[in-house]
Structures are given as structure tokens and as C-alpha cells.
Amino acid sequence: MASETLICVTSYTDTSILAHTPKGTENSTGLQCYRLDNETGVLRPAGALDVGPNPAFVLQHPADPSTIYASTERIDADGEVYAI
């Protein structure tokens, strides 16, 4: 078992182009990553990335754990999928 786990969190960056109005405030960066120490439970920031407006979903590649995918959510244009 790995001693650390990478945790990625998405957040809305532009609520004006969503079909719904979520509660809370917009974030300036859509994807935040953290490293969880599996032994101590300590969570540390690992970085952030702007992956377009309103990344809504993030998923790790099933065969390549170094690659993650993020998809955007919007109504003014087609959403996009990013490989990171």
C-alpha cells in the first residue's frame, strides 16, 4: 500500500455559465490536489490547476495512475474533457 494518496477536488469557477445556481462562492482555480498521509491522516496541499471553467468531475485513468481526467460543466458552450 502506498504511504500517500493523491486526492483531487474540483470546484466551480464561473457560476454565471451554469444551468443551476450552487451555494457558496466561486473558486479561482478549478482543480485542487492534496496528499493524504495514509499513516497519520495528515492532508497537505499538493498543488492546483486551472482546467477551464467549472470542472465538475475528475477521474484517475484505470491503467495509468499518473493521468487524471477532468470534465467541465457549462451552458454557453460544449463542455470539455482534459487529460492531466
Coordinates of C-alpha atoms in Angstrom, one line a residue:
M1 CA 0.0 0.0 0.0
A2 CA 1.3 3.5 -0.9
S3 CA 2.2 5.7 2.0
E4 CA 0.4 8.6 0.4
T5 CA -2.9 9.0 -1.5
L6 CA -3.5 11.8 -4.0
I7 CA -6.9 13.5 -3.6
C8 CA -8.2 15.8 -6.3
V9 CA -11.1 18.2 -5.7
T10 CA -13.0 20.2 -8.3
S11 CA -14.8 23.4 -7.7
Y12 CA -16.9 25.8 -9.8
T13 CA -15.0 28.9 -11.2
D14 CA -17.8 30.7 -13.1
T15 CA -21.3 30.2 -11.8
S16 CA -22.8 32.5 -14.5
I17 CA -22.5 29.8 -17.1
L18 CA -24.1 27.0 -15.1
A19 CA -27.7 25.8 -15.6
H20 CA -28.2 25.9 -11.8
T21 CA -27.1 28.2 -9.0
P22 CA -24.9 26.4 -6.5
K23 CA -24.5 27.7 -3.0
G24 CA -21.1 29.1 -1.9
T25 CA -18.5 31.2 -3.7
E26 CA -16.6 30.6 -6.9
N27 CA -13.0 29.4 -6.7
S28 CA -10.2 31.0 -8.7
T29 CA -8.7 27.6 -9.5
G30 CA -10.9 24.7 -10.6
L31 CA -8.8 21.7 -9.5
Q32 CA -7.0 21.4 -6.2
C33 CA -4.9 18.4 -5.2
Y34 CA -3.9 17.2 -1.8
R35 CA -1.7 14.4 -0.5
L36 CA -3.1 12.3 2.3
D37 CA -0.6 10.6 4.6
N38 CA -2.2 7.2 5.0
E39 CA -0.5 6.5 8.3
T40 CA -1.1 9.8 10.1
G41 CA -4.2 11.1 8.3
V42 CA -2.5 14.5 7.6
L43 CA -3.7 16.2 4.5
R44 CA -1.2 18.5 2.7
P45 CA -1.8 20.8 -0.3
A46 CA -0.1 19.3 -3.4
G47 CA -1.0 22.0 -6.0
A48 CA -3.7 23.5 -8.0
L49 CA -4.5 23.8 -11.7
D50 CA -6.8 25.9 -13.8
V51 CA -8.5 23.3 -16.1
G52 CA -11.2 25.5 -17.7
P53 CA -14.4 26.8 -16.3
N54 CA -16.3 24.7 -13.8
P55 CA -14.5 21.3 -13.7
A56 CA -17.3 19.1 -12.4
F57 CA -15.8 15.6 -12.4
V58 CA -12.3 14.2 -12.0
L59 CA -11.3 10.6 -12.6
Q60 CA -8.0 8.7 -12.5
H61 CA -7.0 6.7 -15.6
P62 CA -7.6 3.0 -14.8
A63 CA -4.3 1.8 -16.2
D64 CA -2.1 4.8 -15.8
P65 CA -2.4 6.3 -12.2
S66 CA -0.2 9.3 -13.3
T67 CA -3.0 10.5 -15.6
I68 CA -6.3 12.1 -14.4
Y69 CA -9.2 13.3 -16.5
A70 CA -11.4 16.4 -15.7
S71 CA -14.6 17.5 -17.4
T72 CA -16.1 20.9 -17.4
E73 CA -19.7 21.9 -16.9
R74 CA -21.2 24.9 -18.7
I75 CA -24.3 26.0 -20.8
D76 CA -22.7 28.7 -23.0
A77 CA -20.6 26.1 -25.0
D78 CA -19.9 22.4 -25.1
G79 CA -18.1 21.1 -22.0
E80 CA -14.5 19.8 -22.4
V81 CA -12.5 16.8 -21.1
Y82 CA -8.9 17.4 -20.1
A83 CA -6.2 14.7 -19.6
I84 CA -3.8 15.9 -17.0

